């Protein structure tokens, strides 16, 4: 039990560092989802099943997908040259 707790805590620390240190916002959002999953697993260790399920459904499912879609809609100009380069091949 303590070993699983240690892995969850190290996953939380590394995931939160990934959220802050990655410059690509999509990778940052994926690490944010990983942090949310680790938090929900910590809730399962505390026998708070409903809170863990709500954490996964609300935060990982809705908030993280909303962040990814918003970023993809905002950063259209950043990737427009990349797709033009692929068409010229």
Tab-separated table of N, CA and C in Angstrom:
chain	number	residue	atom	x	y	z
A	1	UNK	N	0.826	-1.190	0.000
A	1	UNK	CA	0.000	0.000	0.000
A	1	UNK	C	0.877	1.262	0.000
A	2	UNK	N	1.917	1.250	0.823
A	2	UNK	CA	2.800	2.407	0.877
A	2	UNK	C	3.603	2.563	-0.407
A	3	UNK	N	3.927	1.437	-1.038
A	3	UNK	CA	4.668	1.484	-2.309
A	3	UNK	C	3.799	2.082	-3.413
A	4	UNK	N	2.520	1.705	-3.446
A	4	UNK	CA	1.589	2.276	-4.428
A	4	UNK	C	1.407	3.772	-4.183
A	5	UNK	N	1.328	4.157	-2.920
A	5	UNK	CA	1.226	5.572	-2.572
A	5	UNK	C	2.468	6.339	-3.031
A	6	UNK	N	3.636	5.741	-2.870
A	6	UNK	CA	4.878	6.382	-3.305
A	6	UNK	C	4.888	6.584	-4.820
A	7	UNK	N	4.445	5.573	-5.583
A	7	UNK	CA	4.399	5.711	-7.040
A	7	UNK	C	3.386	6.767	-7.479
A	8	UNK	N	2.265	6.839	-6.790
A	8	UNK	CA	1.279	7.868	-7.120
A	8	UNK	C	1.810	9.271	-6.840
A	9	UNK	N	2.468	9.424	-5.714
A	9	UNK	CA	3.006	10.742	-5.375
A	9	UNK	C	4.115	11.161	-6.331
A	10	UNK	N	4.974	10.217	-6.705
A	10	UNK	CA	6.023	10.568	-7.674
A	10	UNK	C	5.419	10.858	-9.039
A	11	UNK	N	4.344	10.148	-9.408
A	11	UNK	CA	3.640	10.453	-10.653
A	11	UNK	C	3.004	11.833	-10.626
A	12	UNK	N	2.485	12.213	-9.465
A	12	UNK	CA	1.913	13.556	-9.319
A	12	UNK	C	2.982	14.630	-9.475
A	13	UNK	N	4.111	14.429	-8.855
A	13	UNK	CA	5.179	15.433	-8.927
A	13	UNK	C	5.728	15.541	-10.338
A	14	UNK	N	6.012	14.393	-10.967
A	14	UNK	CA	6.549	14.419	-12.329
A	14	UNK	C	5.524	14.941	-13.333
A	15	UNK	N	4.263	14.578	-13.142
A	15	UNK	CA	3.209	15.070	-14.037
A	15	UNK	C	2.999	16.566	-13.911
A	16	UNK	N	3.047	17.076	-12.697
A	16	UNK	CA	2.872	18.516	-12.527
A	16	UNK	C	4.071	19.283	-13.069
A	17	UNK	N	5.263	18.700	-12.964
A	17	UNK	CA	6.426	19.326	-13.602
A	17	UNK	C	6.287	19.308	-15.125
A	18	UNK	N	5.699	18.246	-15.660
A	18	UNK	CA	5.455	18.181	-17.092
A	18	UNK	C	4.457	19.229	-17.553
A	19	UNK	N	3.447	19.502	-16.723
A	19	UNK	CA	2.465	20.536	-17.069
A	19	UNK	C	3.136	21.901	-17.157
A	20	UNK	N	4.022	22.177	-16.238
A	20	UNK	CA	4.642	23.499	-16.175
A	20	UNK	C	5.788	23.657	-17.172
A	21	UNK	N	6.585	22.605	-17.384
A	21	UNK	CA	7.821	22.754	-18.143
A	21	UNK	C	7.696	22.515	-19.640
A	22	UNK	N	6.663	21.803	-20.109
A	22	UNK	CA	6.534	21.574	-21.543
A	22	UNK	C	6.054	22.839	-22.239
A	23	UNK	N	6.659	23.155	-23.382
A	23	UNK	CA	6.249	24.346	-24.128
A	23	UNK	C	5.079	24.050	-25.050
A	24	UNK	N	4.924	22.797	-25.479
A	24	UNK	CA	3.775	22.437	-26.310
A	24	UNK	C	2.553	22.287	-25.416
A	25	UNK	N	1.504	23.036	-25.717
A	25	UNK	CA	0.346	23.083	-24.833
A	25	UNK	C	-0.453	21.786	-24.873
A	26	UNK	N	-0.384	21.039	-25.963
A	26	UNK	CA	-1.109	19.771	-26.031
A	26	UNK	C	-0.463	18.754	-25.097
A	27	UNK	N	0.869	18.701	-25.072
A	27	UNK	CA	1.557	17.814	-24.129
A	27	UNK	C	1.273	18.235	-22.696
A	28	UNK	N	1.200	19.516	-22.481
A	28	UNK	CA	0.895	20.026	-21.152
A	28	UNK	C	-0.500	19.586	-20.709
A	29	UNK	N	-1.450	19.611	-21.625
A	29	UNK	CA	-2.810	19.182	-21.298
A	29	UNK	C	-2.861	17.678	-21.033
A	30	UNK	N	-2.073	16.903	-21.764
A	30	UNK	CA	-2.037	15.464	-21.511
A	30	UNK	C	-1.430	15.155	-20.145
A	31	UNK	N	-0.407	15.892	-19.758
A	31	UNK	CA	0.153	15.705	-18.428
A	31	UNK	C	-0.827	16.157	-17.346
A	32	UNK	N	-1.633	17.163	-17.654
A	32	UNK	CA	-2.660	17.586	-16.696
A	32	UNK	C	-3.683	16.475	-16.491
A	33	UNK	N	-4.043	15.786	-17.575
A	33	UNK	CA	-4.928	14.630	-17.437
A	33	UNK	C	-4.308	13.521	-16.612
A	34	UNK	N	-3.004	13.306	-16.783
A	34	UNK	CA	-2.292	12.306	-15.989
A	34	UNK	C	-2.305	12.675	-14.507
A	35	UNK	N	-2.133	13.950	-14.209
A	35	UNK	CA	-2.169	14.411	-12.810
A	35	UNK	C	-3.560	14.199	-12.224
A	36	UNK	N	-4.603	14.475	-13.014
A	36	UNK	CA	-5.968	14.266	-12.525
A	36	UNK	C	-6.242	12.787	-12.247
A	37	UNK	N	-5.720	11.910	-13.089
A	37	UNK	CA	-5.909	10.473	-12.866
A	37	UNK	C	-5.176	10.041	-11.594
A	38	UNK	N	-3.976	10.551	-11.372
A	38	UNK	CA	-3.238	10.218	-10.148
A	38	UNK	C	-3.978	10.710	-8.905
A	39	UNK	N	-4.573	11.875	-8.994
A	39	UNK	CA	-5.339	12.389	-7.849
A	39	UNK	C	-6.554	11.505	-7.582
A	40	UNK	N	-7.221	11.056	-8.647
A	40	UNK	CA	-8.382	10.191	-8.434
A	40	UNK	C	-7.967	8.836	-7.852
A	41	UNK	N	-6.795	8.337	-8.230
A	41	UNK	CA	-6.312	7.101	-7.616
A	41	UNK	C	-5.966	7.301	-6.144
A	42	UNK	N	-5.498	8.484	-5.796
A	42	UNK	CA	-5.285	8.779	-4.365
A	42	UNK	C	-6.603	8.805	-3.607
A	43	UNK	N	-7.658	9.316	-4.245
A	43	UNK	CA	-8.976	9.277	-3.607
A	43	UNK	C	-9.442	7.835	-3.409
A	44	UNK	N	-9.104	6.959	-4.359
A	44	UNK	CA	-9.464	5.552	-4.180
A	44	UNK	C	-8.715	4.924	-3.008
A	45	UNK	N	-7.475	5.344	-2.795
A	45	UNK	CA	-6.744	4.843	-1.624
A	45	UNK	C	-7.370	5.302	-0.312
A	46	UNK	N	-8.022	6.451	-0.350
A	46	UNK	CA	-8.682	6.971	0.854
A	46	UNK	C	-10.113	6.461	1.020
A	47	UNK	N	-10.518	5.498	0.153
A	47	UNK	CA	-11.871	4.915	0.163
A	47	UNK	C	-12.954	5.955	-0.108
A	48	UNK	N	-12.642	6.936	-0.942
A	48	UNK	CA	-13.631	7.922	-1.374
A	48	UNK	C	-13.966	7.624	-2.832
A	49	UNK	N	-14.794	6.602	-3.040
A	49	UNK	CA	-15.067	6.109	-4.386
A	49	UNK	C	-15.827	7.123	-5.232
A	50	UNK	N	-16.812	7.783	-4.644
A	50	UNK	CA	-17.607	8.741	-5.406
A	50	UNK	C	-16.765	9.940	-5.844
A	51	UNK	N	-15.919	10.414	-4.966
A	51	UNK	CA	-15.067	11.554	-5.306
A	51	UNK	C	-14.074	11.173	-6.410
A	52	UNK	N	-13.575	9.944	-6.364
A	52	UNK	CA	-12.655	9.485	-7.401
A	52	UNK	C	-13.361	9.383	-8.749
A	53	UNK	N	-14.583	8.860	-8.752
A	53	UNK	CA	-15.339	8.757	-9.998
A	53	UNK	C	-15.693	10.142	-10.534
A	54	UNK	N	-16.064	11.056	-9.653
A	54	UNK	CA	-16.366	12.417	-10.085
A	54	UNK	C	-15.121	13.116	-10.616
A	55	UNK	N	-13.989	12.852	-10.008
A	55	UNK	CA	-12.714	13.425	-10.473
A	55	UNK	C	-12.415	12.967	-11.893
A	56	UNK	N	-12.597	11.688	-12.160
A	56	UNK	CA	-12.302	11.170	-13.505
A	56	UNK	C	-13.324	11.698	-14.509
A	57	UNK	N	-14.590	11.655	-14.175
A	57	UNK	CA	-15.616	12.060	-15.141
A	57	UNK	C	-15.587	13.544	-15.434
A	58	UNK	N	-15.451	14.355	-14.408
A	58	UNK	CA	-15.542	15.801	-14.604
A	58	UNK	C	-14.222	16.377	-15.069
A	59	UNK	N	-13.172	16.141	-14.326
A	59	UNK	CA	-11.923	16.822	-14.639
A	59	UNK	C	-11.202	16.212	-15.827
A	60	UNK	N	-11.006	14.916	-15.811
A	60	UNK	CA	-10.269	14.284	-16.908
A	60	UNK	C	-11.106	14.281	-18.169
A	61	UNK	N	-12.358	13.950	-18.052
A	61	UNK	CA	-13.199	13.844	-19.234
A	61	UNK	C	-13.575	15.167	-19.837
A	62	UNK	N	-14.012	16.095	-19.036
A	62	UNK	CA	-14.563	17.330	-19.582
A	62	UNK	C	-13.547	18.460	-19.657
A	63	UNK	N	-12.896	18.752	-18.574
A	63	UNK	CA	-12.012	19.916	-18.528
A	63	UNK	C	-10.796	19.723	-19.426
A	64	UNK	N	-10.190	18.549	-19.387
A	64	UNK	CA	-8.998	18.320	-20.197
A	64	UNK	C	-9.333	18.299	-21.688
A	65	UNK	N	-10.448	17.709	-22.084
A	65	UNK	CA	-10.852	17.718	-23.490
A	65	UNK	C	-11.198	19.138	-23.920
A	66	UNK	N	-11.817	19.908	-23.060
A	66	UNK	CA	-12.120	21.302	-23.384
A	66	UNK	C	-10.843	22.110	-23.587
A	67	UNK	N	-9.837	21.866	-22.773
A	67	UNK	CA	-8.555	22.567	-22.933
A	67	UNK	C	-7.915	22.205	-24.264
A	68	UNK	N	-7.918	20.924	-24.614
A	68	UNK	CA	-7.297	20.495	-25.871
A	68	UNK	C	-8.035	21.088	-27.065
A	69	UNK	N	-9.360	21.090	-27.061
A	69	UNK	CA	-10.109	21.659	-28.179
A	69	UNK	C	-9.909	23.169	-28.281
A	70	UNK	N	-9.876	23.849	-27.161
A	70	UNK	CA	-9.663	25.298	-27.196
A	70	UNK	C	-8.288	25.631	-27.748
A	71	UNK	N	-7.297	24.872	-27.368
A	71	UNK	CA	-5.942	25.108	-27.857
A	71	UNK	C	-5.857	24.818	-29.351
A	72	UNK	N	-6.498	23.770	-29.792
A	72	UNK	CA	-6.463	23.444	-31.216
A	72	UNK	C	-7.189	24.491	-32.051
A	73	UNK	N	-8.212	25.100	-31.511
A	73	UNK	CA	-8.916	26.143	-32.252
A	73	UNK	C	-8.168	27.468	-32.239
A	74	UNK	N	-7.455	27.759	-31.171
A	74	UNK	CA	-6.750	29.036	-31.066
A	74	UNK	C	-5.476	29.042	-31.891
A	75	UNK	N	-4.713	27.957	-31.908
A	75	UNK	CA	-3.398	27.931	-32.539
A	75	UNK	C	-3.450	27.474	-33.999
A	76	UNK	N	-4.387	27.985	-34.775
A	76	UNK	CA	-4.470	27.585	-36.176
A	76	UNK	C	-3.296	28.115	-36.990
A	77	UNK	N	-2.862	29.333	-36.758
A	77	UNK	CA	-1.812	29.935	-37.560
A	77	UNK	C	-0.448	29.310	-37.288
A	78	UNK	N	-0.259	28.753	-36.131
A	78	UNK	CA	1.031	28.163	-35.782
A	78	UNK	C	1.325	26.945	-36.643
A	79	UNK	N	0.311	26.161	-36.973
A	79	UNK	CA	0.516	24.935	-37.720
A	79	UNK	C	0.129	25.061	-39.190
A	80	UNK	N	-0.268	26.223	-39.654
A	80	UNK	CA	-0.703	26.350	-41.041
A	80	UNK	C	0.459	26.158	-42.010
A	81	UNK	N	1.654	26.633	-41.685
A	81	UNK	CA	2.811	26.431	-42.549
A	81	UNK	C	3.223	24.965	-42.605
A	82	UNK	N	3.034	24.248	-41.527
A	82	UNK	CA	3.396	22.839	-41.494
A	82	UNK	C	2.542	22.036	-42.472
A	83	UNK	N	1.236	22.331	-42.510
A	83	UNK	CA	0.361	21.581	-43.416
A	83	UNK	C	0.617	21.980	-44.866
A	84	UNK	N	1.000	23.208	-45.124
A	84	UNK	CA	1.349	23.623	-46.488
A	84	UNK	C	2.609	22.906	-46.963
A	85	UNK	N	3.551	22.665	-46.085
A	85	UNK	CA	4.762	21.938	-46.447
A	85	UNK	C	4.454	20.483	-46.792
A	86	UNK	N	3.470	19.908	-46.094
A	86	UNK	CA	3.116	18.528	-46.400
A	86	UNK	C	2.407	18.404	-47.734
A	87	UNK	N	1.648	19.428	-48.136
A	87	UNK	CA	0.942	19.392	-49.418
A	87	UNK	C	1.883	19.514	-50.600
A	88	UNK	N	3.030	20.141	-50.434
A	88	UNK	CA	3.967	20.355	-51.531
A	88	UNK	C	4.777	19.124	-51.864
A	89	UNK	N	4.694	18.087	-51.073
A	89	UNK	CA	5.484	16.872	-51.347
A	89	UNK	C	4.968	16.149	-52.513
